Each structure stands twice: as C-alpha cells, then as structure tokens.
Amino acid sequence: MHPPQHAPQRLPFAESPLTRLATLLVVGAIGAVGLGSTTHGAPGALDQAAMASSHSRTGHVERLSVAGNAARATVRTPAVRRTEAAKPPVRPAKPVTKQPARKTAAPVRYIPTGTGIWLYEWRRSNHGNARSIVHRARQAGLSTLYLRTGSSWDGFSGGNHLRNLLSAARGTGLHVVAWDFPRLKHPLHDAHRLARAARVTGAHGARIFAVAPDIETPSEGTFNAGWRVRQYLLALRAYLPKNVTILTAVPWPSRYRIGDYPYGTVAAHSDVLIPMAYWYNNPPGDVTARSIGYLRRFHRPVQPVGQGYDGRLDVPGLRHNNLSRQVPAFFWTAHVHGARAVSLWSWQAAPPVAWHALVRAHRLFPSR
C-alpha cells in the first residue's frame, strides 16, 4: 500500500548552545524517569515514545488497511444484501403424493328373501285386479311377485299389467319381478324385449327390482346352446340398469340334464339361480336337495321354485300329487339346505293347501 498523500513533512532547523543545554537536561530527566519505570516492569518513556512512534506508523497503516477493507465492505455488503433480498425465498418442495384412483361403487342389487309366487295368466289371478293381488299376497306374508311380461311367441305383452301391479305394490314391501320366456332363436331380440320391463314405471316412479328369464330346454322349444345363452344374458345385462338383478330360472339338474344343459354359462352371467324343482312323481325333498346341492358349485344364491300345482295338469298319466304334504316338504328341505328365498308356481293353479303352506313357510324364510 502506498503512504498517504496528506502526511505532514518535517522541516530542518539549527541548534544554539542554550538549546543544546536544555535538551541535555530534558533527556537526563526523561532517562531517570525511564529507569524508575523500568524497575517496575513497565516500559520506559523512551520505549513508550519509540513504541508510540512505531505504533503510530504501523497503526496508521493498519487503520488505513482496515479502513480500506471496511470501505470495500460497506460498498459490497449492501449490494449483496440487495441481491439476496431480490431473490424469492426457496421453499422446500412438497412431496408428490399419488392420489389413489377413485373406485366406482358397485351397484346394490336386490336379492330376494322370504317367499314369493309366480303369476302366469293375469286374468285368472284374482281376476286381474292388481289391488286384490297385492292384498292377498300381503295376507300370505309374501315378499316377491313374479309377473310374466312376454315371450318369444307373443312379444312384450304385460306392460299394462306390470304398470298396474307396480302402482298397487308401492309402499307395501312387496317386490315386483318381471319374467319372460325366451326361445333364444334371436338372443339379442329376446334380451331387448325383457329389458323393456325395466323402463315401465308405476305410480310415483315405481319400477321393478329384478328380471327373471325362464331359460328352458329343447323340449319346450328353446335353443339353449351355450353361445346363445351367453349372448342373451350378456345383452340383457347391457340393456338393463345396473341395479336391476338377473334371477335366471333353470330346469332342476337331473342326471339326464347335467351333461346337456349349460348351467355354468347361465350361472356366470346371472345374479341368482332359480331351479324349477318340480317333483311330479319324485320325492320333493330329493329334487330340492339335489337342485341346491349341485347349483351351489357356481357360487350363486340358489332359490328354488316349487311345484304348487297338481302334476296331472302337465302329465295326465300321473297320479295326483298330495300337495298338502309335498309343498311343506319342499319348503322344509329348502330351509335345511340354506335357501334364503323360495317361491311357488303358480298363482292361478295353486290350490288352497298350497296357499296355506305359503303362509306357514313365512316363519322359515323371513323377509329382510
């Protein structure tokens, strides 16, 4: 560093004799004082003067150096602070959490419980009076009414009956199910016909809870090949609202039918299986137990429909059925094997003993 330009310069002078004598006296006095001070371990006056002179020079330089550094600091520091202040504060990045995909709630579908009956001939069922039908059903403790709405032979024919029954059953706890008899020659057309029942509305917007396709065998004129059944049930599911249940009625699995009827295909596309456990000249307990036992392998609720009519109506060569004993045996066997719902075929053909058995079965199959 260069010396400062403002430092004062000393001028030369000449000494006189008196000045020299005075100087010697002063030096002597100073020396005495310096010796006395030195004995106490403190620096003498000359040393102090020398040190002061030395310190004055070095201190001046140091002060200039410090002053220079301070000057630079005072110049740089505010600029740095302004730069730092100009930058926005760095916030820690929030951890990215992957939002779980929203699951669509599965539709709640009606699964029957309790007892029910099937209506085939509307005019022969309490004269086709919807209010009378509902009244009698409630007296018997029924929970489900299965109403025929059409078939491949006569088309969609039960729309008005369905509308009247829905209106009469509203608020009573009775559930209305539309059933149809498809031939399956044209599976898509058959599926569309039954799905029409789901668009029928009664009073105050009442609608059906389920549909029940009656898929029979070739003996009844049905083309029941597996691919036709699959196409039909897939189309039916697509045409229906998602909360409408498919309860498929199938022939009971006798040893002659197990190899020919596509039970597995029906079960794969149905919510409930309803075996038609019509015993005719067989013990009703055997037919019912075999139906439930076999169909349970498909992991669907099994809810058999029993023979509430005399078998001679179908096969005149048979003996009359003793329904007063056989219908209660059917109900009891279904209960023992864990069925939660049962029904009888059919309203117009059921004699009084079948109706009495329905009333008593209400204790075995409470409606929930």
C-alpha atoms as a printed R data frame, in Angstrom:
    type eleno elety resid chain resno        x       y       z
1   ATOM     1    CA   MET     A     1    0.000   0.000   0.000
2   ATOM     2    CA   HIS     A     2    1.296   3.499  -0.780
3   ATOM     3    CA   PRO     A     3    1.797   6.059   2.093
4   ATOM     4    CA   PRO     A     4   -0.977   8.581   2.429
5   ATOM     5    CA   GLN     A     5   -0.512  11.800   0.474
6   ATOM     6    CA   HIS     A     6   -1.674  14.064   3.350
7   ATOM     7    CA   ALA     A     7    1.087  13.075   5.901
8   ATOM     8    CA   PRO     A     8    2.916  16.275   7.191
9   ATOM     9    CA   GLN     A     9    6.640  16.774   6.181
10  ATOM    10    CA   ARG     A    10    9.305  17.878   8.821
11  ATOM    11    CA   LEU     A    11   11.427  20.996   8.163
12  ATOM    12    CA   PRO     A    12   15.252  21.115   9.155
13  ATOM    13    CA   PHE     A    13   16.469  23.598  11.890
14  ATOM    14    CA   ALA     A    14   19.875  24.704  13.547
15  ATOM    15    CA   GLU     A    15   20.675  24.206  17.274
16  ATOM    16    CA   SER     A    16   22.086  27.038  19.613
17  ATOM    17    CA   PRO     A    17   24.259  26.389  22.832
18  ATOM    18    CA   LEU     A    18   21.341  27.188  25.129
19  ATOM    19    CA   THR     A    19   19.106  24.885  23.192
20  ATOM    20    CA   ARG     A    20   21.644  22.063  23.470
21  ATOM    21    CA   LEU     A    21   21.943  22.548  27.278
22  ATOM    22    CA   ALA     A    22   18.186  22.477  27.688
23  ATOM    23    CA   THR     A    23   17.950  19.366  25.574
24  ATOM    24    CA   LEU     A    24   20.566  17.565  27.735
25  ATOM    25    CA   LEU     A    25   18.661  18.454  30.918
26  ATOM    26    CA   VAL     A    26   15.393  17.199  29.491
27  ATOM    27    CA   VAL     A    27   16.971  13.972  28.246
28  ATOM    28    CA   GLY     A    28   18.505  13.343  31.643
29  ATOM    29    CA   ALA     A    29   15.214  13.833  33.391
30  ATOM    30    CA   ILE     A    30   13.465  11.598  30.975
31  ATOM    31    CA   GLY     A    31   16.145   8.925  31.429
32  ATOM    32    CA   ALA     A    32   15.732   8.981  35.195
33  ATOM    33    CA   VAL     A    33   12.041   8.592  34.871
34  ATOM    34    CA   GLY     A    34   12.549   5.774  32.337
35  ATOM    35    CA   LEU     A    35   14.927   3.893  34.659
36  ATOM    36    CA   GLY     A    36   12.477   4.203  37.558
37  ATOM    37    CA   SER     A    37    9.649   2.937  35.458
38  ATOM    38    CA   THR     A    38   11.705   0.072  34.098
39  ATOM    39    CA   THR     A    39   12.327  -1.297  37.572
40  ATOM    40    CA   HIS     A    40    8.595  -1.941  37.905
41  ATOM    41    CA   GLY     A    41    8.452  -3.972  34.666
42  ATOM    42    CA   ALA     A    42    6.686  -1.245  32.664
43  ATOM    43    CA   PRO     A    43    8.160   0.195  29.509
44  ATOM    44    CA   GLY     A    44   10.085   3.442  29.823
45  ATOM    45    CA   ALA     A    45    9.155   6.749  28.354
46  ATOM    46    CA   LEU     A    46   11.612   6.354  25.527
47  ATOM    47    CA   ASP     A    47   10.338   2.901  24.878
48  ATOM    48    CA   GLN     A    48    6.811   4.257  25.011
49  ATOM    49    CA   ALA     A    49    7.768   7.021  22.699
50  ATOM    50    CA   ALA     A    50    9.502   4.613  20.393
51  ATOM    51    CA   MET     A    51    6.637   2.200  20.582
52  ATOM    52    CA   ALA     A    52    4.197   5.011  20.138
53  ATOM    53    CA   SER     A    53    6.091   6.190  17.115
54  ATOM    54    CA   SER     A    54    6.308   2.679  15.753
55  ATOM    55    CA   HIS     A    55    2.684   2.008  16.536
56  ATOM    56    CA   SER     A    56    1.702   5.305  15.079
57  ATOM    57    CA   ARG     A    57    3.191   4.333  11.774
58  ATOM    58    CA   THR     A    58    2.051   0.733  11.693
59  ATOM    59    CA   GLY     A    59   -1.245   1.611  13.308
60  ATOM    60    CA   HIS     A    60   -1.753   4.237  10.693
61  ATOM    61    CA   VAL     A    61   -1.096   1.695   8.023
62  ATOM    62    CA   GLU     A    62   -3.296  -0.881   9.788
63  ATOM    63    CA   ARG     A    63   -6.022   1.675  10.254
64  ATOM    64    CA   LEU     A    64   -5.831   2.530   6.595
65  ATOM    65    CA   SER     A    65   -5.899  -1.156   5.726
66  ATOM    66    CA   VAL     A    66   -8.884  -1.752   7.975
67  ATOM    67    CA   ALA     A    67  -10.482   1.393   6.735
68  ATOM    68    CA   GLY     A    68   -9.952   0.224   3.177
69  ATOM    69    CA   ASN     A    69  -11.409  -3.160   3.896
70  ATOM    70    CA   ALA     A    70  -14.292  -1.515   5.739
71  ATOM    71    CA   ALA     A    71  -14.826   0.768   2.793
72  ATOM    72    CA   ARG     A    72  -14.929  -2.178   0.462
73  ATOM    73    CA   ALA     A    73  -17.231  -3.965   2.861
74  ATOM    74    CA   THR     A    74  -19.547  -1.009   3.045
75  ATOM    75    CA   VAL     A    75  -19.633  -0.896  -0.710
76  ATOM    76    CA   ARG     A    76  -20.127  -4.613  -1.334
77  ATOM    77    CA   THR     A    77  -22.295  -5.726   1.530
78  ATOM    78    CA   PRO     A    78  -25.422  -3.710   0.669
79  ATOM    79    CA   ALA     A    79  -25.212  -4.882  -2.937
80  ATOM    80    CA   VAL     A    80  -25.032  -8.480  -1.830
81  ATOM    81    CA   ARG     A    81  -27.891  -7.944   0.573
82  ATOM    82    CA   ARG     A    82  -29.976  -6.302  -2.101
83  ATOM    83    CA   THR     A    83  -29.268  -9.244  -4.433
84  ATOM    84    CA   GLU     A    84  -30.202 -11.740  -1.753
85  ATOM    85    CA   ALA     A    85  -33.298  -9.768  -0.873
86  ATOM    86    CA   ALA     A    86  -34.342  -9.708  -4.518
87  ATOM    87    CA   LYS     A    87  -34.346 -13.491  -4.750
88  ATOM    88    CA   PRO     A    88  -37.569 -15.141  -3.586
89  ATOM    89    CA   PRO     A    89  -37.159 -17.450  -0.615
90  ATOM    90    CA   VAL     A    90  -36.593 -21.037  -1.609
91  ATOM    91    CA   ARG     A    91  -39.364 -23.191  -0.200
92  ATOM    92    CA   PRO     A    92  -38.866 -26.897   0.282
93  ATOM    93    CA   ALA     A    93  -40.588 -28.897  -2.414
94  ATOM    94    CA   LYS     A    94  -43.704 -30.671  -1.265
95  ATOM    95    CA   PRO     A    95  -43.530 -34.421  -1.579
96  ATOM    96    CA   VAL     A    96  -45.562 -35.625  -4.531
97  ATOM    97    CA   THR     A    97  -48.230 -37.984  -3.246
98  ATOM    98    CA   LYS     A    98  -50.012 -40.146  -5.773
99  ATOM    99    CA   GLN     A    99  -53.738 -39.880  -5.312
100 ATOM   100    CA   PRO     A   100  -55.417 -43.283  -5.181
101 ATOM   101    CA   ALA     A   101  -57.795 -43.941  -8.059
102 ATOM   102    CA   ARG     A   102  -61.413 -43.480  -7.107
103 ATOM   103    CA   LYS     A   103  -63.281 -46.713  -7.023
104 ATOM   104    CA   THR     A   104  -66.704 -46.748  -8.505
105 ATOM   105    CA   ALA     A   105  -69.150 -48.105  -6.022
106 ATOM   106    CA   ALA     A   106  -70.651 -51.397  -7.064
107 ATOM   107    CA   PRO     A   107  -74.407 -51.222  -7.702
108 ATOM   108    CA   VAL     A   108  -76.617 -52.599  -4.949
109 ATOM   109    CA   ARG     A   109  -78.919 -55.230  -6.452
110 ATOM   110    CA   TYR     A   110  -81.976 -56.787  -4.920
111 ATOM   111    CA   ILE     A   111  -81.524 -60.394  -3.801
112 ATOM   112    CA   PRO     A   112  -84.900 -61.895  -2.831
113 ATOM   113    CA   THR     A   113  -85.563 -63.154   0.663
114 ATOM   114    CA   GLY     A   114  -88.749 -64.633   2.027
115 ATOM   115    CA   THR     A   115  -91.495 -66.238  -0.042
116 ATOM   116    CA   GLY     A   116  -92.973 -65.482  -3.457
117 ATOM   117    CA   ILE     A   117  -95.303 -66.702  -6.173
118 ATOM   118    CA   TRP     A   118  -95.319 -66.566  -9.988
119 ATOM   119    CA   LEU     A   119  -98.158 -65.013 -11.994
120 ATOM   120    CA   TYR     A   120  -98.671 -66.513 -15.444
121 ATOM   121    CA   GLU     A   121 -102.280 -65.920 -16.504
122 ATOM   122    CA   TRP     A   122 -103.156 -62.415 -15.409
123 ATOM   123    CA   ARG     A   123 -106.923 -62.721 -15.869
124 ATOM   124    CA   ARG     A   124 -107.030 -65.890 -13.762
125 ATOM   125    CA   SER     A   125 -105.078 -64.274 -10.924
126 ATOM   126    CA   ASN     A   126 -107.729 -62.594  -8.741
127 ATOM   127    CA   HIS     A   127 -109.481 -61.564 -11.971
128 ATOM   128    CA   GLY     A   128 -106.528 -59.409 -12.991
129 ATOM   129    CA   ASN     A   129 -107.176 -56.881 -10.237
130 ATOM   130    CA   ALA     A   130 -103.806 -55.503  -9.143
131 ATOM   131    CA   ARG     A   131 -105.011 -54.207  -5.795
132 ATOM   132    CA   SER     A   132 -106.682 -57.529  -4.988
133 ATOM   133    CA   ILE     A   133 -103.494 -59.402  -5.928
134 ATOM   134    CA   VAL     A   134 -101.396 -57.224  -3.641
135 ATOM   135    CA   HIS     A   135 -103.886 -57.591  -0.799
136 ATOM   136    CA   ARG     A   136 -103.879 -61.392  -0.974
137 ATOM   137    CA   ALA     A   137 -100.074 -61.504  -1.295
138 ATOM   138    CA   ARG     A   138  -99.687 -59.451   1.851
139 ATOM   139    CA   GLN     A   139 -102.130 -61.657   3.743
140 ATOM   140    CA   ALA     A   140  -99.958 -64.660   2.842
141 ATOM   141    CA   GLY     A   141  -96.821 -62.869   4.009
142 ATOM   142    CA   LEU     A   142  -95.232 -62.869   0.534
143 ATOM   143    CA   SER     A   143  -92.306 -60.640  -0.285
144 ATOM   144    CA   THR     A   144  -91.926 -61.159  -4.068
145 ATOM   145    CA   LEU     A   145  -94.324 -61.280  -7.016
146 ATOM   146    CA   TYR     A   146  -93.040 -62.671 -10.351
147 ATOM   147    CA   LEU     A   147  -95.126 -61.292 -13.221
148 ATOM   148    CA   ARG     A   148  -94.946 -62.580 -16.789
149 ATOM   149    CA   THR     A   149  -94.379 -59.701 -19.224
150 ATOM   150    CA   GLY     A   150  -93.800 -61.566 -22.511
151 ATOM   151    CA   SER     A   151  -92.194 -64.340 -24.550
152 ATOM   152    CA   SER     A   152  -90.701 -65.011 -27.966
153 ATOM   153    CA   TRP     A   153  -94.126 -66.174 -29.139
154 ATOM   154    CA   ASP     A   154  -96.339 -63.253 -28.076
155 ATOM   155    CA   GLY     A   155  -93.804 -60.421 -27.666
156 ATOM   156    CA   PHE     A   156  -93.900 -57.847 -24.882
157 ATOM   157    CA   SER     A   157  -97.465 -58.276 -23.692
158 ATOM   158    CA   GLY     A   158  -97.517 -57.436 -19.987
159 ATOM   159    CA   GLY     A   159  -96.634 -53.732 -19.890
160 ATOM   160    CA   ASN     A   160 -100.026 -52.548 -18.635
161 ATOM   161    CA   HIS     A   161 -100.310 -55.339 -16.061
162 ATOM   162    CA   LEU     A   162  -96.825 -54.507 -14.807
163 ATOM   163    CA   ARG     A   163  -97.637 -50.813 -14.518
164 ATOM   164    CA   ASN     A   164 -100.787 -51.547 -12.511
165 ATOM   165    CA   LEU     A   165  -99.047 -54.016 -10.222
166 ATOM   166    CA   LEU     A   166  -96.153 -51.630  -9.565
167 ATOM   167    CA   SER     A   167  -98.596 -48.909  -8.599
168 ATOM   168    CA   ALA     A   168 -100.574 -51.205  -6.292
169 ATOM   169    CA   ALA     A   169  -97.462 -52.631  -4.613
170 ATOM   170    CA   ARG     A   170  -95.793 -49.286  -3.969
171 ATOM   171    CA   GLY     A   171  -95.082 -48.790  -0.270
172 ATOM   172    CA   THR     A   172  -96.242 -52.284   0.747
173 ATOM   173    CA   GLY     A   173  -92.867 -54.028   0.979
174 ATOM   174    CA   LEU     A   174  -93.698 -56.276  -1.983
175 ATOM   175    CA   HIS     A   175  -91.016 -56.562  -4.682
176 ATOM   176    CA   VAL     A   176  -92.129 -56.970  -8.294
177 ATOM   177    CA   VAL     A   177  -90.021 -59.048 -10.719
178 ATOM   178    CA   ALA     A   178  -90.689 -59.275 -14.473
179 ATOM   179    CA   TRP     A   179  -90.197 -62.688 -16.064
180 ATOM   180    CA   ASP     A   180  -90.063 -63.710 -19.726
181 ATOM   181    CA   PHE     A   181  -89.851 -66.933 -21.734
182 ATOM   182    CA   PRO     A   182  -87.176 -66.539 -24.451
183 ATOM   183    CA   ARG     A   183  -86.822 -69.048 -27.250
184 ATOM   184    CA   LEU     A   184  -83.258 -67.792 -27.946
185 ATOM   185    CA   LYS     A   185  -83.549 -68.182 -31.692
186 ATOM   186    CA   HIS     A   186  -82.761 -64.460 -31.758
187 ATOM   187    CA   PRO     A   187  -80.951 -63.854 -28.433
188 ATOM   188    CA   LEU     A   188  -80.462 -60.096 -28.822
189 ATOM   189    CA   HIS     A   189  -84.100 -59.516 -29.685
190 ATOM   190    CA   ASP     A   190  -85.203 -61.633 -26.714
191 ATOM   191    CA   ALA     A   191  -82.910 -59.706 -24.376
192 ATOM   192    CA   HIS     A   192  -84.193 -56.360 -25.583
193 ATOM   193    CA   ARG     A   193  -87.809 -57.451 -25.013
194 ATOM   194    CA   LEU     A   194  -87.288 -58.366 -21.353
195 ATOM   195    CA   ALA     A   195  -85.209 -55.249 -20.717
196 ATOM   196    CA   ARG     A   196  -88.234 -53.159 -21.748
197 ATOM   197    CA   ALA     A   197  -89.854 -54.150 -18.463
198 ATOM   198    CA   ALA     A   198  -87.213 -52.164 -16.572
199 ATOM   199    CA   ARG     A   199  -88.445 -48.968 -18.262
200 ATOM   200    CA   VAL     A   200  -92.060 -49.422 -17.180
201 ATOM   201    CA   THR     A   201  -92.969 -47.117 -14.298
202 ATOM   202    CA   GLY     A   202  -95.900 -47.248 -11.926
203 ATOM   203    CA   ALA     A   203  -97.268 -44.544  -9.668
204 ATOM   204    CA   HIS     A   204  -94.644 -42.144  -8.301
205 ATOM   205    CA   GLY     A   205  -91.936 -43.716 -10.448
206 ATOM   206    CA   ALA     A   206  -92.120 -47.260  -9.026
207 ATOM   207    CA   ARG     A   207  -90.030 -49.754 -11.026
208 ATOM   208    CA   ILE     A   208  -89.157 -53.441 -10.974
209 ATOM   209    CA   PHE     A   209  -86.354 -54.746  -8.775
210 ATOM   210    CA   ALA     A   210  -85.291 -57.650 -10.984
211 ATOM   211    CA   VAL     A   211  -85.931 -59.666 -14.135
212 ATOM   212    CA   ALA     A   212  -86.267 -63.444 -14.351
213 ATOM   213    CA   PRO     A   213  -85.600 -65.051 -17.734
214 ATOM   214    CA   ASP     A   214  -87.001 -68.579 -17.930
215 ATOM   215    CA   ILE     A   215  -84.369 -70.492 -19.936
216 ATOM   216    CA   GLU     A   216  -85.868 -73.907 -20.713
217 ATOM   217    CA   THR     A   217  -84.698 -76.966 -22.676
218 ATOM   218    CA   PRO     A   218  -85.251 -78.032 -26.323
219 ATOM   219    CA   SER     A   219  -88.295 -79.997 -25.119
220 ATOM   220    CA   GLU     A   220  -90.019 -76.654 -24.557
221 ATOM   221    CA   GLY     A   221  -88.780 -75.242 -27.874
222 ATOM   222    CA   THR     A   222  -85.739 -73.357 -26.522
223 ATOM   223    CA   PHE     A   223  -82.443 -73.117 -28.462
224 ATOM   224    CA   ASN     A   224  -80.278 -73.375 -25.356
225 ATOM   225    CA   ALA     A   225  -76.796 -73.811 -26.855
226 ATOM   226    CA   GLY     A   226  -74.148 -72.286 -24.620
227 ATOM   227    CA   TRP     A   227  -73.190 -69.499 -27.046
228 ATOM   228    CA   ARG     A   228  -76.832 -68.441 -27.419
229 ATOM   229    CA   VAL     A   229  -77.369 -68.357 -23.662
230 ATOM   230    CA   ARG     A   230  -74.180 -66.335 -23.202
231 ATOM   231    CA   GLN     A   231  -75.096 -63.840 -25.905
232 ATOM   232    CA   TYR     A   232  -78.572 -63.441 -24.477
233 ATOM   233    CA   LEU     A   233  -77.506 -62.854 -20.866
234 ATOM   234    CA   LEU     A   234  -74.664 -60.502 -21.813
235 ATOM   235    CA   ALA     A   235  -77.031 -58.413 -23.919
236 ATOM   236    CA   LEU     A   236  -79.643 -58.450 -21.164
237 ATOM   237    CA   ARG     A   237  -77.102 -57.156 -18.652
238 ATOM   238    CA   ALA     A   238  -76.064 -54.406 -21.073
239 ATOM   239    CA   TYR     A   239  -79.662 -53.318 -21.712
240 ATOM   240    CA   LEU     A   240  -80.711 -53.261 -18.060
241 ATOM   241    CA   PRO     A   241  -79.986 -50.579 -15.461
242 ATOM   242    CA   LYS     A   242  -77.013 -51.640 -13.364
243 ATOM   243    CA   ASN     A   243  -79.044 -52.021 -10.178
244 ATOM   244    CA   VAL     A   244  -81.591 -54.462 -11.673
245 ATOM   245    CA   THR     A   245  -80.933 -58.083 -10.703
246 ATOM   246    CA   ILE     A   246  -80.968 -61.053 -13.098
247 ATOM   247    CA   LEU     A   247  -82.671 -64.066 -11.499
248 ATOM   248    CA   THR     A   248  -82.482 -66.906 -14.013
249 ATOM   249    CA   ALA     A   249  -84.900 -69.819 -13.821
250 ATOM   250    CA   VAL     A   250  -83.360 -73.153 -14.931
251 ATOM   251    CA   PRO     A   251  -84.657 -76.756 -15.025
252 ATOM   252    CA   TRP     A   252  -83.656 -78.718 -11.968
253 ATOM   253    CA   PRO     A   253  -80.368 -80.602 -12.589
254 ATOM   254    CA   SER     A   254  -81.450 -84.202 -13.023
255 ATOM   255    CA   ARG     A   255  -78.811 -86.710 -14.076
256 ATOM   256    CA   TYR     A   256  -80.131 -86.526 -17.637
257 ATOM   257    CA   ARG     A   257  -79.770 -82.737 -17.866
258 ATOM   258    CA   ILE     A   258  -76.384 -82.164 -16.241
259 ATOM   259    CA   GLY     A   259  -74.467 -83.130 -19.391
260 ATOM   260    CA   ASP     A   260  -76.690 -81.206 -21.809
261 ATOM   261    CA   TYR     A   261  -77.841 -78.012 -20.122
262 ATOM   262    CA   PRO     A   262  -75.348 -75.069 -19.896
263 ATOM   263    CA   TYR     A   263  -75.660 -74.489 -16.155
264 ATOM   264    CA   GLY     A   264  -72.180 -72.977 -15.894
265 ATOM   265    CA   THR     A   265  -72.850 -70.455 -18.643
266 ATOM   266    CA   VAL     A   266  -76.120 -69.387 -17.054
267 ATOM   267    CA   ALA     A   267  -74.501 -69.017 -13.643
268 ATOM   268    CA   ALA     A   268  -71.596 -66.948 -14.996
269 ATOM   269    CA   HIS     A   269  -73.977 -64.217 -16.167
270 ATOM   270    CA   SER     A   270  -76.722 -64.349 -13.532
271 ATOM   271    CA   ASP     A   271  -77.023 -62.966 -10.007
272 ATOM   272    CA   VAL     A   272  -79.306 -65.710  -8.664
273 ATOM   273    CA   LEU     A   273  -80.204 -69.214  -9.845
274 ATOM   274    CA   ILE     A   274  -83.823 -70.388  -9.513
275 ATOM   275    CA   PRO     A   275  -84.099 -74.136 -10.194
276 ATOM   276    CA   MET     A   276  -87.580 -75.292 -11.141
277 ATOM   277    CA   ALA     A   277  -87.815 -78.082  -8.576
278 ATOM   278    CA   TYR     A   278  -90.999 -79.702  -9.915
279 ATOM   279    CA   TRP     A   279  -91.080 -83.196  -8.494
280 ATOM   280    CA   TYR     A   280  -94.136 -84.773 -10.211
281 ATOM   281    CA   ASN     A   281  -93.682 -88.437  -9.258
282 ATOM   282    CA   ASN     A   282  -90.378 -87.930  -7.361
283 ATOM   283    CA   PRO     A   283  -89.955 -87.208  -3.655
284 ATOM   284    CA   PRO     A   284  -89.951 -83.382  -3.356
285 ATOM   285    CA   GLY     A   285  -87.162 -83.474  -0.790
286 ATOM   286    CA   ASP     A   286  -84.826 -85.322  -3.194
287 ATOM   287    CA   VAL     A   287  -85.452 -82.945  -6.107
288 ATOM   288    CA   THR     A   288  -84.976 -79.877  -3.910
289 ATOM   289    CA   ALA     A   289  -81.831 -81.133  -2.166
290 ATOM   290    CA   ARG     A   290  -80.202 -82.179  -5.450
291 ATOM   291    CA   SER     A   291  -81.027 -78.832  -7.070
292 ATOM   292    CA   ILE     A   292  -79.469 -76.774  -4.295
293 ATOM   293    CA   GLY     A   293  -76.520 -79.117  -3.800
294 ATOM   294    CA   TYR     A   294  -75.497 -79.172  -7.459
295 ATOM   295    CA   LEU     A   295  -76.001 -75.489  -8.293
296 ATOM   296    CA   ARG     A   296  -74.064 -74.213  -5.277
297 ATOM   297    CA   ARG     A   297  -70.824 -75.065  -7.026
298 ATOM   298    CA   PHE     A   298  -71.333 -71.962  -9.174
299 ATOM   299    CA   HIS     A   299  -71.198 -69.638  -6.142
300 ATOM   300    CA   ARG     A   300  -74.559 -68.004  -6.708
301 ATOM   301    CA   PRO     A   301  -77.568 -67.848  -4.371
302 ATOM   302    CA   VAL     A   302  -79.900 -70.749  -5.128
303 ATOM   303    CA   GLN     A   303  -83.603 -70.049  -4.536
304 ATOM   304    CA   PRO     A   304  -85.802 -72.920  -5.786
305 ATOM   305    CA   VAL     A   305  -89.324 -72.572  -7.087
306 ATOM   306    CA   GLY     A   306  -91.553 -75.477  -6.084
307 ATOM   307    CA   GLN     A   307  -94.488 -77.250  -7.653
308 ATOM   308    CA   GLY     A   308  -97.560 -75.531  -6.274
309 ATOM   309    CA   TYR     A   309  -99.945 -77.304  -8.666
310 ATOM   310    CA   ASP     A   310 -101.095 -80.847  -9.402
311 ATOM   311    CA   GLY     A   311  -98.694 -82.572 -11.804
312 ATOM   312    CA   ARG     A   312 -101.582 -84.144 -13.703
313 ATOM   313    CA   LEU     A   313 -102.196 -80.751 -15.292
314 ATOM   314    CA   ASP     A   314  -98.985 -81.296 -17.276
315 ATOM   315    CA   VAL     A   315  -98.872 -85.089 -17.469
316 ATOM   316    CA   PRO     A   316 -102.376 -86.583 -17.342
317 ATOM   317    CA   GLY     A   317 -100.982 -90.107 -16.853
318 ATOM   318    CA   LEU     A   318  -99.504 -89.302 -13.423
319 ATOM   319    CA   ARG     A   319 -101.203 -89.799 -10.112
320 ATOM   320    CA   HIS     A   320 -102.487 -86.753  -8.326
321 ATOM   321    CA   ASN     A   321  -99.901 -85.028  -6.150
322 ATOM   322    CA   ASN     A   322 -100.532 -84.833  -2.424
323 ATOM   323    CA   LEU     A   323  -99.666 -81.127  -2.157
324 ATOM   324    CA   SER     A   324 -100.748 -80.861   1.487
325 ATOM   325    CA   ARG     A   325  -97.676 -82.930   2.384
326 ATOM   326    CA   GLN     A   326  -95.365 -82.323  -0.570
327 ATOM   327    CA   VAL     A   327  -95.351 -78.498  -0.554
328 ATOM   328    CA   PRO     A   328  -94.369 -78.286   3.161
329 ATOM   329    CA   ALA     A   329  -91.681 -80.937   2.493
330 ATOM   330    CA   PHE     A   330  -90.306 -78.757  -0.300
331 ATOM   331    CA   PHE     A   331  -90.174 -75.701   1.969
332 ATOM   332    CA   TRP     A   332  -88.536 -77.579   4.810
333 ATOM   333    CA   THR     A   333  -85.849 -79.116   2.591
334 ATOM   334    CA   ALA     A   334  -85.003 -75.723   1.079
335 ATOM   335    CA   HIS     A   335  -84.722 -74.256   4.559
336 ATOM   336    CA   VAL     A   336  -82.466 -77.062   5.820
337 ATOM   337    CA   HIS     A   337  -80.142 -76.604   2.821
338 ATOM   338    CA   GLY     A   338  -79.757 -72.878   3.446
339 ATOM   339    CA   ALA     A   339  -82.006 -71.250   0.851
340 ATOM   340    CA   ARG     A   340  -82.908 -67.686   1.818
341 ATOM   341    CA   ALA     A   341  -85.891 -67.402  -0.511
342 ATOM   342    CA   VAL     A   342  -88.411 -69.765  -2.128
343 ATOM   343    CA   SER     A   343  -91.430 -69.430  -4.378
344 ATOM   344    CA   LEU     A   344  -94.245 -71.462  -5.883
345 ATOM   345    CA   TRP     A   345  -95.532 -71.893  -9.421
346 ATOM   346    CA   SER     A   346  -98.132 -70.587  -9.956
347 ATOM   347    CA   TRP     A   347 -100.809 -68.184  -8.698
348 ATOM   348    CA   GLN     A   348 -103.730 -69.283 -10.858
349 ATOM   349    CA   ALA     A   349 -103.068 -73.050 -10.418
350 ATOM   350    CA   ALA     A   350 -102.257 -73.162  -6.686
351 ATOM   351    CA   PRO     A   351 -104.987 -74.856  -4.600
352 ATOM   352    CA   PRO     A   352 -105.821 -73.632  -1.076
353 ATOM   353    CA   VAL     A   353 -103.430 -76.180   0.532
354 ATOM   354    CA   ALA     A   354 -100.521 -74.588  -1.364
355 ATOM   355    CA   TRP     A   355 -101.525 -71.147  -0.132
356 ATOM   356    CA   HIS     A   356 -101.746 -72.409   3.438
357 ATOM   357    CA   ALA     A   357  -98.255 -73.854   3.118
358 ATOM   358    CA   LEU     A   358  -97.027 -70.479   1.854
359 ATOM   359    CA   VAL     A   359  -98.415 -68.757   4.930
360 ATOM   360    CA   ARG     A   360  -96.673 -71.212   7.271
361 ATOM   361    CA   ALA     A   361  -93.387 -71.001   5.316
362 ATOM   362    CA   HIS     A   362  -93.090 -67.345   6.157
363 ATOM   363    CA   ARG     A   363  -91.562 -68.367   9.528
364 ATOM   364    CA   LEU     A   364  -88.830 -70.390   7.781
365 ATOM   365    CA   PHE     A   365  -87.988 -67.657   5.271
366 ATOM   366    CA   PRO     A   366  -88.263 -64.218   6.891
367 ATOM   367    CA   SER     A   367  -88.152 -61.267   4.538
368 ATOM   368    CA   ARG     A   368  -85.206 -58.915   5.061
